[in-house]
Coordinates of C-alpha atoms in Angstrom, one line a residue:
M1 CA -40.7 110.5 124.4
E2 CA -39.9 112.9 121.5
D3 CA -36.6 114.7 121.7
P4 CA -37.4 118.4 122.5
I5 CA -34.7 119.6 120.1
L6 CA -36.2 117.6 117.3
R7 CA -39.7 118.9 118.3
N8 CA -38.4 122.4 118.1
Q9 CA -37.3 121.8 114.5
H10 CA -40.9 121.4 113.4
T11 CA -42.0 124.8 114.7
H12 CA -38.9 127.1 114.5
Y13 CA -36.5 125.8 111.8
I14 CA -36.7 127.8 108.6
P15 CA -37.0 125.8 105.3
L16 CA -33.8 124.9 103.5
P17 CA -33.1 126.9 100.3
E18 CA -34.6 125.6 97.1
N19 CA -31.3 125.1 95.4
D20 CA -27.6 125.1 96.0
E21 CA -27.1 128.5 94.3
D22 CA -28.8 130.1 97.3
L23 CA -25.6 129.3 99.3
T24 CA -22.8 129.8 96.8
P25 CA -19.8 131.9 98.0
A26 CA -21.1 134.8 95.9
S27 CA -24.3 135.0 98.0
V28 CA -22.5 134.8 101.3
P29 CA -22.6 138.6 102.0
A30 CA -26.3 138.3 102.6
K31 CA -25.3 136.5 105.8
K32 CA -28.8 135.6 107.0
L33 CA -29.4 131.9 106.3
V34 CA -28.1 130.4 109.5
K35 CA -27.9 133.4 111.8
G36 CA -29.3 132.8 115.2
M37 CA -28.5 133.3 118.9
L38 CA -28.2 130.0 120.8
V39 CA -29.0 129.9 124.4
I40 CA -26.2 128.5 126.5
F41 CA -25.8 128.2 130.3
S42 CA -22.6 129.6 131.9
I43 CA -20.3 128.0 134.5
S44 CA -16.9 128.9 135.9
M45 CA -14.4 127.0 133.7
F46 CA -13.4 123.6 135.2
V47 CA -14.3 124.6 138.7
C48 CA -17.9 124.6 139.9
L49 CA -21.5 125.2 138.8
L50 CA -22.6 128.8 139.2
G51 CA -26.0 130.5 138.8
S52 CA -27.1 130.2 135.2
S53 CA -27.3 133.3 133.0
L54 CA -29.0 133.3 129.7
I55 CA -28.4 135.1 126.4
G56 CA -30.8 135.5 123.5
G57 CA -34.6 136.0 123.2
E58 CA -37.3 134.7 125.5
E59 CA -38.7 132.4 122.8
R60 CA -35.3 130.6 122.3
K61 CA -34.8 130.6 126.1
E62 CA -38.0 128.6 126.6
V63 CA -37.0 126.1 123.9
K64 CA -33.6 125.4 125.4
D65 CA -35.0 125.2 128.9
T66 CA -37.6 122.8 127.8
A67 CA -35.0 120.7 126.0
L68 CA -32.8 120.5 129.0
A69 CA -35.5 119.8 131.5
A70 CA -37.2 117.2 129.4
G71 CA -33.9 115.6 128.4
R72 CA -32.9 115.1 132.0
S73 CA -36.2 113.6 133.0
M74 CA -36.1 111.1 130.1
E75 CA -35.6 107.4 130.8
I76 CA -32.4 106.9 128.7
P77 CA -33.0 103.9 126.4
A78 CA -30.4 101.3 125.7
P79 CA -28.7 102.1 122.5
A80 CA -29.4 99.8 119.6
I81 CA -26.6 98.4 117.5
S82 CA -26.6 100.6 114.4
R83 CA -24.9 100.7 111.0
G84 CA -25.0 104.5 111.1
V85 CA -27.4 105.5 108.3
A86 CA -30.3 106.2 110.6
E87 CA -28.1 108.5 112.7
G88 CA -26.8 110.5 109.7
V89 CA -23.5 108.7 109.4
S90 CA -22.6 106.5 106.4
E91 CA -22.3 102.7 106.8
K92 CA -19.4 100.7 105.6
K93 CA -19.2 101.4 101.9
F94 CA -17.7 98.0 100.8
N95 CA -19.2 94.5 101.0
S96 CA -18.4 91.3 99.2
K97 CA -21.3 91.8 96.7
M98 CA -19.6 94.9 95.4
A99 CA -16.5 92.9 94.7
G100 CA -18.5 90.4 92.7
G101 CA -17.0 87.5 94.5
S102 CA -18.1 85.0 97.1
E103 CA -17.0 84.8 100.7
F104 CA -13.5 83.6 100.9
D105 CA -12.6 80.9 103.4
W106 CA -10.2 82.8 105.5
S107 CA -8.1 80.8 107.9
N108 CA -7.3 82.1 111.4
E109 CA -3.7 82.3 110.3
M110 CA -4.4 84.6 107.4
L111 CA -6.6 86.8 109.5
N112 CA -4.0 87.0 112.3
W113 CA -1.4 88.1 109.8
Q114 CA -3.5 91.1 108.9
K115 CA -3.1 92.7 112.3
T116 CA -0.6 95.5 112.1
A117 CA 2.7 95.8 114.0
F118 CA 3.5 99.6 114.1
H119 CA 0.2 101.2 113.2
F120 CA -2.1 102.1 116.1
Q121 CA -5.3 100.2 116.5
A122 CA -7.8 99.5 119.2
Q123 CA -7.2 96.3 121.2
K124 CA -10.3 94.9 119.5
N125 CA -13.5 95.8 117.6
W126 CA -14.2 98.9 115.5
L127 CA -12.0 102.0 115.5
N128 CA -12.5 105.5 114.1
G129 CA -8.9 114.9 119.2
P130 CA -5.3 114.3 119.4
M131 CA -3.1 116.6 121.5
F132 CA 0.1 117.0 123.5
Y133 CA -0.4 117.5 127.3
K134 CA 2.1 117.5 130.1
G135 CA 4.7 115.4 128.3
W136 CA 2.3 112.9 126.7
Y137 CA 0.7 112.6 123.3
H138 CA -3.0 111.8 123.7
L139 CA -5.1 110.0 121.1
F140 CA -8.9 109.9 121.5
Y141 CA -10.6 107.8 119.0
Q142 CA -14.1 106.6 118.1
Y143 CA -14.5 103.0 119.2
N144 CA -17.1 100.3 119.4
P145 CA -16.3 98.2 122.5
Q146 CA -19.1 95.8 121.7
G147 CA -18.2 94.6 118.2
A148 CA -16.2 94.9 115.0
I149 CA -18.9 96.9 113.2
W150 CA -20.1 100.5 113.3
G151 CA -22.2 101.3 116.4
N152 CA -22.1 102.0 120.1
I153 CA -19.5 104.7 119.5
V154 CA -17.6 105.8 122.5
W155 CA -14.2 107.4 123.0
G156 CA -11.2 105.2 123.4
H157 CA -8.0 106.8 124.8
A158 CA -4.3 106.1 124.5
V159 CA -1.1 107.9 125.4
S160 CA 2.4 107.9 124.1
R161 CA 5.7 109.6 124.7
D162 CA 6.9 109.3 121.1
L163 CA 3.8 108.7 118.8
V164 CA 5.1 105.2 118.2
N165 CA 4.6 103.1 121.4
W166 CA 1.2 103.4 123.0
R167 CA -0.4 102.7 126.3
H168 CA -4.2 102.0 126.3
L169 CA -6.2 103.8 129.0
P170 CA -9.8 103.4 130.2
L171 CA -12.5 104.8 127.9
A172 CA -12.5 108.6 128.0
M173 CA -16.2 109.2 127.3
V174 CA -19.2 106.9 127.0
M175 CA -22.8 107.2 125.9
D176 CA -24.5 107.9 129.2
Q177 CA -26.6 111.1 128.7
W178 CA -29.7 111.8 126.6
Y179 CA -27.6 114.2 124.4
D180 CA -25.0 111.5 123.4
I181 CA -26.8 108.2 124.0
N182 CA -26.6 107.3 120.3
G183 CA -22.9 108.0 120.1
V184 CA -20.0 110.1 121.3
W185 CA -18.7 111.3 117.9
T186 CA -15.8 113.4 116.7
G187 CA -14.5 116.2 118.8
S188 CA -11.5 118.4 119.2
A189 CA -9.3 119.6 122.1
T190 CA -8.3 123.2 122.7
I191 CA -5.5 124.0 125.2
L192 CA -6.0 127.5 126.5
P193 CA -3.0 129.8 127.2
D194 CA -3.2 129.0 131.0
G195 CA -3.0 125.3 130.2
Q196 CA -6.6 124.4 130.7
V197 CA -8.1 121.8 128.3
I198 CA -11.4 122.3 126.6
M199 CA -13.0 119.4 124.7
L200 CA -15.9 119.9 122.4
Y201 CA -17.5 116.9 120.8
T202 CA -20.6 115.9 118.8
G203 CA -23.2 113.8 120.5
S204 CA -26.1 112.0 118.9
T205 CA -29.2 112.4 121.1
N206 CA -31.8 109.8 121.8
Q207 CA -33.6 111.0 118.7
S208 CA -30.4 111.1 116.6
V209 CA -30.1 114.9 116.6
Q210 CA -26.5 116.0 116.3
V211 CA -25.5 118.5 119.1
Q212 CA -22.2 119.8 120.4
N213 CA -21.2 119.2 124.0
L214 CA -18.5 120.4 126.3
A215 CA -16.2 118.2 128.5
Y216 CA -13.1 118.9 130.6
P217 CA -10.7 116.9 132.7
A218 CA -11.8 116.0 136.2
D219 CA -8.2 116.5 137.3
P220 CA -6.1 118.8 135.1
S221 CA -3.0 117.9 137.1
D222 CA -3.2 114.3 135.8
P223 CA -1.0 114.0 132.7
F224 CA -3.0 111.0 131.6
L225 CA -6.3 112.8 131.7
V226 CA -8.1 109.6 132.7
K227 CA -11.3 111.1 134.0
W228 CA -13.5 113.5 132.1
V229 CA -16.5 115.6 133.3
K230 CA -19.3 116.5 131.0
Y231 CA -20.7 120.0 131.4
S232 CA -24.0 119.8 133.3
E233 CA -25.8 122.1 130.9
N234 CA -25.0 120.2 127.7
P235 CA -25.6 120.5 124.8
V236 CA -23.9 123.9 124.3
L237 CA -24.9 124.0 120.6
V238 CA -27.9 122.6 118.7
P239 CA -28.5 122.7 114.9
P240 CA -29.4 126.3 113.9
P241 CA -32.3 127.3 111.6
G242 CA -31.8 126.0 108.1
I243 CA -29.6 123.1 109.1
N244 CA -30.8 119.5 109.1
V245 CA -30.6 117.9 112.5
K246 CA -28.4 115.2 111.1
D247 CA -26.0 117.5 109.3
F248 CA -24.3 119.4 112.2
R249 CA -21.2 117.8 113.5
D250 CA -17.4 117.6 114.3
P251 CA -16.3 120.9 116.0
T252 CA -12.7 122.0 115.3
T253 CA -10.0 123.0 117.6
A254 CA -10.6 126.7 118.5
W255 CA -8.5 129.7 117.5
K256 CA -8.3 133.0 119.2
T257 CA -9.2 136.3 117.5
S258 CA -7.5 139.7 117.9
Q259 CA -10.5 140.7 120.0
G260 CA -9.7 138.0 122.5
K261 CA -12.6 135.7 121.6
W262 CA -12.5 132.1 120.5
Q263 CA -13.9 130.7 117.3
I264 CA -14.7 127.2 116.1
A265 CA -15.8 125.7 112.8
I266 CA -18.5 123.0 112.4
G267 CA -19.2 121.1 109.2
S268 CA -22.6 121.0 107.6
K269 CA -24.5 121.3 104.3
V270 CA -27.4 123.0 102.7
N271 CA -28.9 120.7 100.0
K272 CA -25.7 119.6 98.2
T273 CA -23.6 122.5 99.2
G274 CA -21.0 121.7 101.8
I275 CA -20.4 124.5 104.2
T276 CA -18.4 125.4 107.3
L277 CA -20.2 127.4 110.1
I278 CA -18.3 129.6 112.4
Y279 CA -19.2 130.1 116.1
E280 CA -17.7 132.6 118.5
T281 CA -17.4 132.3 122.3
E282 CA -15.6 133.7 125.3
D283 CA -16.0 130.8 127.7
F284 CA -17.0 127.8 125.5
K285 CA -20.5 127.7 127.0
K286 CA -22.1 130.7 125.4
F287 CA -21.8 130.7 121.6
E288 CA -22.8 133.0 118.9
L289 CA -23.3 131.8 115.3
L290 CA -21.6 134.3 113.0
D291 CA -23.2 135.7 109.8
G292 CA -22.6 133.7 106.7
V293 CA -20.2 130.8 106.4
L294 CA -16.4 130.4 106.4
H295 CA -16.6 128.7 103.1
G296 CA -19.0 126.7 101.0
V297 CA -18.7 124.7 97.7
P298 CA -21.7 123.6 95.7
T299 CA -22.2 119.9 94.8
T300 CA -19.8 118.6 97.5
G301 CA -22.4 117.4 100.0
M302 CA -22.0 117.0 103.7
W303 CA -18.6 118.3 105.2
E304 CA -17.5 116.1 108.0
C305 CA -14.5 116.4 110.3
V306 CA -13.6 119.9 109.1
D307 CA -10.0 121.0 109.9
F308 CA -8.8 124.6 109.6
F309 CA -5.4 125.9 110.6
P310 CA -2.5 128.2 109.5
I311 CA 0.5 127.0 107.6
S312 CA 3.8 128.9 107.2
T313 CA 5.0 129.6 103.7
V314 CA 8.4 130.6 104.8
K315 CA 9.4 128.5 107.8
D316 CA 9.8 124.7 108.2
N317 CA 7.7 124.4 111.3
G318 CA 4.1 124.2 112.3
L319 CA 2.0 127.1 113.6
E320 CA -0.4 127.4 116.5
N321 CA -4.1 127.7 115.5
S322 CA -4.5 131.4 116.1
I323 CA -1.6 132.7 113.9
V324 CA -2.5 135.0 111.0
G325 CA -0.5 137.5 109.0
D326 CA 2.3 137.6 106.4
G327 CA 3.9 134.4 105.3
V328 CA 0.8 132.4 106.3
K329 CA -1.8 130.5 104.3
H330 CA -4.7 128.7 105.8
Y331 CA -5.4 125.0 105.2
L332 CA -9.1 124.0 105.0
K333 CA -10.1 120.4 104.9
E334 CA -13.4 118.5 104.8
S335 CA -14.2 114.8 104.9
S336 CA -16.7 114.2 102.2
D337 CA -19.6 112.0 103.4
D338 CA -20.6 111.4 99.8
T339 CA -17.2 110.2 98.4
R340 CA -15.4 109.1 101.7
Y341 CA -12.3 111.1 100.8
D342 CA -10.6 113.9 102.6
Y343 CA -10.2 117.0 100.4
Y344 CA -8.2 120.1 101.2
A345 CA -7.1 123.4 99.7
L346 CA -4.9 126.3 100.6
G347 CA -6.1 129.8 100.7
T348 CA -6.4 133.2 102.5
Y349 CA -8.3 133.7 105.7
D350 CA -9.8 137.1 106.4
P351 CA -10.4 137.2 110.2
V352 CA -12.4 140.4 110.1
K353 CA -14.9 139.1 107.6
G354 CA -14.7 135.6 108.8
V355 CA -14.2 134.3 105.3
W356 CA -11.7 131.9 103.7
T357 CA -10.9 132.2 100.0
P358 CA -9.1 129.4 98.1
D359 CA -5.9 130.2 96.1
N360 CA -7.4 128.3 93.1
T361 CA -11.1 127.9 92.7
E362 CA -10.5 125.0 90.3
T363 CA -8.9 123.0 93.1
D364 CA -11.3 124.2 95.8
V365 CA -12.2 122.1 98.8
G366 CA -14.2 119.0 97.8
I367 CA -13.3 119.1 94.1
G368 CA -9.5 119.3 94.0
M369 CA -6.7 117.9 96.0
K370 CA -7.2 114.9 98.3
V371 CA -5.3 114.5 101.6
D372 CA -4.8 110.9 100.5
Y373 CA -6.1 109.1 97.4
G374 CA -6.7 105.7 99.1
K375 CA -8.3 104.3 102.2
F376 CA -7.8 107.3 104.5
Y377 CA -10.6 109.3 106.1
A378 CA -11.7 111.7 108.9
S379 CA -8.2 113.1 109.3
K380 CA -7.5 115.5 112.1
T381 CA -4.4 117.6 113.0
F382 CA -3.0 119.1 116.2
Y383 CA -0.2 121.5 116.9
D384 CA 2.6 119.8 118.7
Q385 CA 3.9 122.5 121.0
K386 CA 6.8 120.3 122.1
K387 CA 8.4 120.0 118.6
K388 CA 6.7 123.0 116.9
R389 CA 5.1 121.0 114.2
R390 CA 1.7 120.2 112.8
V391 CA 0.8 116.5 113.1
L392 CA -2.0 114.8 111.1
W393 CA -3.8 111.6 112.1
G394 CA -6.0 109.7 109.7
W395 CA -8.3 106.7 110.0
M396 CA -8.0 103.7 107.6
P397 CA -11.2 101.7 107.3
E398 CA -11.2 98.1 106.2
A399 CA -11.7 97.0 102.6
D400 CA -12.8 93.5 103.3
S401 CA -16.1 92.0 104.2
E402 CA -17.9 92.7 107.4
S403 CA -18.0 89.0 108.2
S404 CA -14.2 88.9 108.0
D405 CA -14.0 91.8 110.5
V406 CA -16.3 90.0 112.9
K407 CA -14.4 86.8 112.6
K408 CA -11.0 88.4 113.3
G409 CA -12.5 90.5 116.1
W410 CA -11.3 94.0 115.0
A411 CA -11.6 96.5 112.3
S412 CA -9.9 99.7 111.2
V413 CA -6.5 101.2 111.9
M414 CA -5.0 104.6 112.3
A415 CA -2.4 105.7 109.7
V416 CA 1.1 106.6 110.9
P417 CA 1.0 110.2 112.1
R418 CA 2.3 112.6 109.6
T419 CA 3.8 116.1 109.7
I420 CA 2.4 118.7 107.3
L421 CA 4.5 121.5 105.7
F422 CA 3.9 123.9 102.9
D423 CA 5.5 122.8 99.6
K424 CA 7.7 125.8 98.8
K425 CA 8.8 124.4 95.5
T426 CA 5.3 124.1 94.0
G427 CA 3.6 126.8 96.1
S428 CA 0.3 125.0 95.7
N429 CA 0.1 122.0 98.0
V430 CA 1.3 120.6 101.3
L431 CA 3.9 117.9 102.0
Q432 CA 2.9 115.0 104.3
W433 CA 5.6 112.8 105.8
P434 CA 5.7 110.2 108.5
V435 CA 6.8 111.6 111.8
V436 CA 10.5 111.1 112.4
E437 CA 9.9 109.0 115.5
I438 CA 8.8 106.1 113.2
E439 CA 12.4 105.7 112.1
S440 CA 13.2 104.5 115.6
L441 CA 11.7 101.1 114.5
R442 CA 14.1 100.7 111.6
A443 CA 16.3 97.6 111.9
R444 CA 18.4 95.9 109.2
C445 CA 18.8 98.0 106.1
T446 CA 19.5 96.6 102.6
K447 CA 20.6 98.8 99.8
F448 CA 20.3 98.4 96.1
N449 CA 22.2 101.0 94.0
K450 CA 21.7 101.9 90.4
V451 CA 19.7 98.8 89.4
E452 CA 18.9 98.9 85.7
I453 CA 15.4 97.8 84.8
K454 CA 14.8 97.3 81.1
P455 CA 11.4 97.8 79.6
G456 CA 9.0 94.9 80.4
S457 CA 11.1 93.5 83.2
V458 CA 10.7 92.5 86.9
L459 CA 13.6 92.1 89.3
P460 CA 13.5 90.6 92.8
L461 CA 15.0 92.5 95.7
K462 CA 16.4 89.9 98.1
I463 CA 15.7 91.1 101.6
G464 CA 14.1 88.1 103.4
K465 CA 10.8 88.6 105.2
A466 CA 8.8 91.5 103.6
T467 CA 5.8 92.2 105.8
Q468 CA 7.1 95.1 108.0
L469 CA 9.1 97.5 105.8
D470 CA 10.2 101.1 105.4
I471 CA 11.2 101.6 101.7
I472 CA 12.8 104.6 100.1
A473 CA 13.2 104.4 96.3
E474 CA 14.5 106.7 93.6
F475 CA 13.9 106.1 89.9
E476 CA 15.8 107.8 87.1
V477 CA 14.3 107.6 83.6
D478 CA 16.3 107.9 80.4
P479 CA 15.4 111.5 79.2
E480 CA 15.0 110.4 75.6
A481 CA 12.1 108.2 76.6
F482 CA 9.8 111.2 77.2
S483 CA 10.0 112.1 73.5
A484 CA 8.3 108.8 72.8
I485 CA 5.1 110.0 74.4
T486 CA 3.6 111.3 71.2
E487 CA -0.1 111.2 71.8
A488 CA -2.1 113.1 74.4
D489 CA -4.0 111.0 76.9
A490 CA -6.0 113.6 78.8
E491 CA -8.5 111.0 80.1
Y492 CA -5.9 108.8 81.9
S493 CA -6.2 108.4 85.6
C494 CA -5.1 105.8 88.1
T495 CA -8.6 104.5 88.6
N496 CA -9.4 104.0 84.9
G497 CA -5.9 103.6 83.5
G498 CA -5.8 99.8 83.5
G499 CA -3.4 99.4 86.4
A500 CA 0.2 98.2 86.2
A501 CA -0.7 95.9 83.3
R502 CA -1.2 98.8 80.9
R503 CA 2.0 99.8 79.1
G504 CA 3.0 103.3 78.0
A505 CA 6.1 104.9 76.8
V506 CA 7.1 106.0 80.3
G507 CA 5.4 103.8 82.8
P508 CA 4.3 102.1 84.7
F509 CA 7.5 101.6 86.8
G510 CA 8.0 101.2 90.5
L511 CA 7.8 98.5 93.2
L512 CA 5.8 95.4 93.8
V513 CA 5.1 94.9 97.5
L514 CA 3.3 92.1 99.3
A515 CA 4.0 89.8 96.4
D516 CA 4.6 86.1 96.5
E517 CA 7.4 84.4 94.6
S518 CA 5.2 83.6 91.6
R519 CA 3.5 87.0 91.7
S520 CA 0.1 85.4 91.8
E521 CA -0.5 88.1 94.4
Q522 CA 1.2 91.5 94.2
T523 CA 0.5 95.2 94.9
P524 CA 2.3 97.5 92.4
V525 CA 3.2 101.0 93.6
Y526 CA 4.1 102.9 90.5
F527 CA 4.6 106.1 88.4
Y528 CA 3.0 106.5 85.0
V529 CA 3.7 109.6 82.8
T530 CA 1.2 110.8 80.2
K531 CA 0.8 113.9 78.0
G532 CA -2.1 116.2 78.6
A533 CA -4.3 118.0 76.1
D534 CA -2.0 121.0 76.6
G535 CA 1.0 119.0 75.5
K536 CA 2.6 119.1 79.0
L537 CA 3.7 115.9 80.7
K538 CA 1.7 114.7 83.7
T539 CA 2.8 112.1 86.3
H540 CA 0.4 109.8 87.9
F541 CA 1.2 107.9 91.1
C542 CA -0.9 104.8 91.8
N543 CA -1.4 101.7 94.0
D544 CA -2.8 98.8 92.0
K545 CA -4.7 96.3 94.2
S546 CA -6.3 94.4 91.3
R547 CA -4.0 91.4 91.9
S548 CA -3.4 92.0 95.6
S549 CA -5.4 89.0 96.7
L550 CA -6.8 85.8 95.4
A551 CA -9.8 86.4 97.7
G552 CA -13.0 87.6 96.0
D553 CA -14.6 89.3 99.0
V554 CA -12.1 92.2 99.3
Y555 CA -11.9 95.6 97.5
K556 CA -9.3 95.5 94.8
G557 CA -9.5 98.8 93.0
I558 CA -6.7 101.0 91.7
E559 CA -6.0 104.1 93.8
G560 CA -4.0 107.2 93.2
G561 CA -3.7 110.7 91.7
V562 CA -1.5 113.2 89.9
V563 CA 1.8 114.1 91.5
P564 CA 3.9 117.2 90.5
V565 CA 7.4 116.2 89.4
L566 CA 9.4 119.3 88.8
E567 CA 12.2 119.8 86.3
G568 CA 15.4 118.1 87.5
E569 CA 13.7 116.0 90.1
K570 CA 14.0 112.2 90.2
F571 CA 10.9 110.0 90.8
F572 CA 10.9 109.4 94.5
V573 CA 8.7 107.3 96.7
R574 CA 8.5 106.1 100.3
V575 CA 6.5 103.0 101.2
L576 CA 5.5 101.8 104.6
V577 CA 4.4 98.1 104.6
D578 CA 2.8 96.9 107.7
H579 CA 0.9 93.6 107.1
S580 CA -2.4 94.6 105.6
I581 CA -1.4 98.3 105.2
V582 CA 0.6 99.9 102.3
E583 CA 1.1 103.6 102.9
T584 CA 2.9 105.5 100.0
F585 CA 4.3 109.0 99.8
A586 CA 5.4 110.3 96.4
Q587 CA 7.8 113.2 95.8
G588 CA 8.3 114.0 99.4
G589 CA 4.6 113.6 100.3
R590 CA 3.0 115.8 97.6
T591 CA 0.7 112.9 96.8
C592 CA -0.1 110.1 99.3
V593 CA -2.0 106.8 98.7
T594 CA -3.0 104.5 101.5
S595 CA -4.2 101.0 100.7
R596 CA -5.6 98.1 102.6
V597 CA -4.4 94.8 101.2
Y598 CA -5.5 91.2 102.1
P599 CA -3.2 88.7 100.4
T600 CA -3.7 84.9 101.0
R601 CA -0.3 83.7 99.8
A602 CA 2.0 86.7 100.1
I603 CA 2.1 86.6 103.9
F604 CA 4.6 85.8 106.6
E605 CA 7.9 84.4 105.0
S606 CA 6.2 84.2 101.6
A607 CA 6.0 88.0 101.1
R608 CA 8.5 89.4 98.6
V609 CA 9.5 92.8 97.1
F610 CA 10.3 93.5 93.4
V611 CA 11.2 96.4 91.2
F612 CA 9.6 96.6 87.8
N613 CA 9.4 98.6 84.6
N614 CA 6.5 97.8 82.4
A615 CA 7.1 100.7 80.0
T616 CA 7.5 100.1 76.3
A617 CA 10.3 102.6 75.8
A618 CA 11.8 103.9 79.0
K619 CA 14.9 102.5 80.6
V620 CA 14.7 103.0 84.3
T621 CA 17.4 102.9 87.0
A622 CA 16.4 102.3 90.6
S623 CA 18.2 103.0 93.9
V624 CA 16.4 101.5 96.8
K625 CA 16.9 101.3 100.6
I626 CA 14.8 98.9 102.6
W627 CA 14.6 98.7 106.3
Q628 CA 13.0 95.8 108.2
M629 CA 10.7 97.4 110.8
K630 CA 10.4 96.3 114.4
S631 CA 7.0 96.1 116.1
A632 CA 5.9 99.0 118.2
R633 CA 4.8 98.4 121.9
F634 CA 1.1 98.6 122.8
T635 CA 0.4 98.1 126.4
S636 CA -2.6 98.5 128.8

């Protein structure tokens, strides 16, 4: 049977604009493209079903009623295993053919080594709205309980007291209704002032239409929130006119307006213009689509997993989602379905007009700064009311072959949770840093002070086993070396710069992690300084995976971006090594690069750490602290 929401598209959805210019920010004041009242049923929050009351026109009422009645009478089909494309979600971007190599003969020992020790991952299979509630941190995550590939997406659930040690709980939500039978996708939690929890999530219907649904705890007094109830009148939102049925997903945490109403953002696109729609509600069951868009950027494609929150420019703490006013900027992030990177920008939010304006249009959302320049996607933050901080979670996909994932029985990991603060020194970016609780896993520390690294040299750091590490390193460069950078190299970037093998006057220099004794395998983490066309120095921060593995069926690109290094600052990096993960934070977290690494030799006791300086002119002095890291506890 045809999905009634999909059927409605054929008769009531207006055509998409002919070109992206029809939805540029300059045209937003017209505010008519996606305006429409959506018919939603009303119940008493978390308590019981009341008589339904409708809003909107009679024509729309009939459409929604038909959808609900037909949806409930449908025989729900068994979901087919899917790679995601048919449902409007991208499949795994990497395969062994892209690497140009044949399938490697991975041993069970090699694959077992890849499993992380202090990064959260599902107990098995494929992993993809965090919050703090009654003394527990909650992590809900997209999860395939049936295999280590994309498909059959439900919500896994785990809780923690400290964001480090985790307890797995039963699945929070599964695909069991016509409106989410093809997947329980990304959602967000909102904790109301009276302590009630609202969960909005995207469901993929039996015809792969993306709709928004409401759920709430069956027992709000349960600190573990084990059981959830889906609102009986779901979906509460369907794709509005002008929006493709597969381009309407991932509702944000709500914020409260000065009029006492709640607003949420949902990602979408029109042609190739990525946009953020804003909905307003009083009870999370009746919603109104506001005129225009919060923001839109041409050529950026579909905006997934939008995140929007205030950030203080004067205090070193996080802010609750509804804060506006002096000393506050707003962070807007989108996950680009085209590039598979998370992009963000800082700007000004006008709550009256419902419009966000970037501080710098040249670094707007989708074309400027990345949350992370490596394997890091679909990030989501929450306000930790316990410690008054903003905490970010990100998902790290695999960079190996799907056959390897199936063989080892799991795929994908969550990055270490990070705090986010405004960078008061630059005034243009945020700082990301691992939550302080991670330091509870630090064990033996080895220090190396003022190690001189001559140009073209590599020096070992004797620390023993080097597969679970927390490294903090500072590098000082002879000031005279910068004058040796005589020619501009405006085209240089980490991805096209030739990696750590390319020598310049000042760089590359840094660390080699997950390297074996002979360095047949190594992952350089390094700085490289160039001169731009304007004559100013520019620092690049990169992770080079080109020699990270002898295997031919893994992705071995070079990842990274530009990092601001201010006058008087040393080059500073923190590196977390956890088996197949290398997370790096440059200059206090101004630029972050997360890499998935799959060595065949540099594993177990064979892994080593080196400092290196492959510059042609610069003499570098390194001071390094390295902690061995204990394993976190993961229980059921």
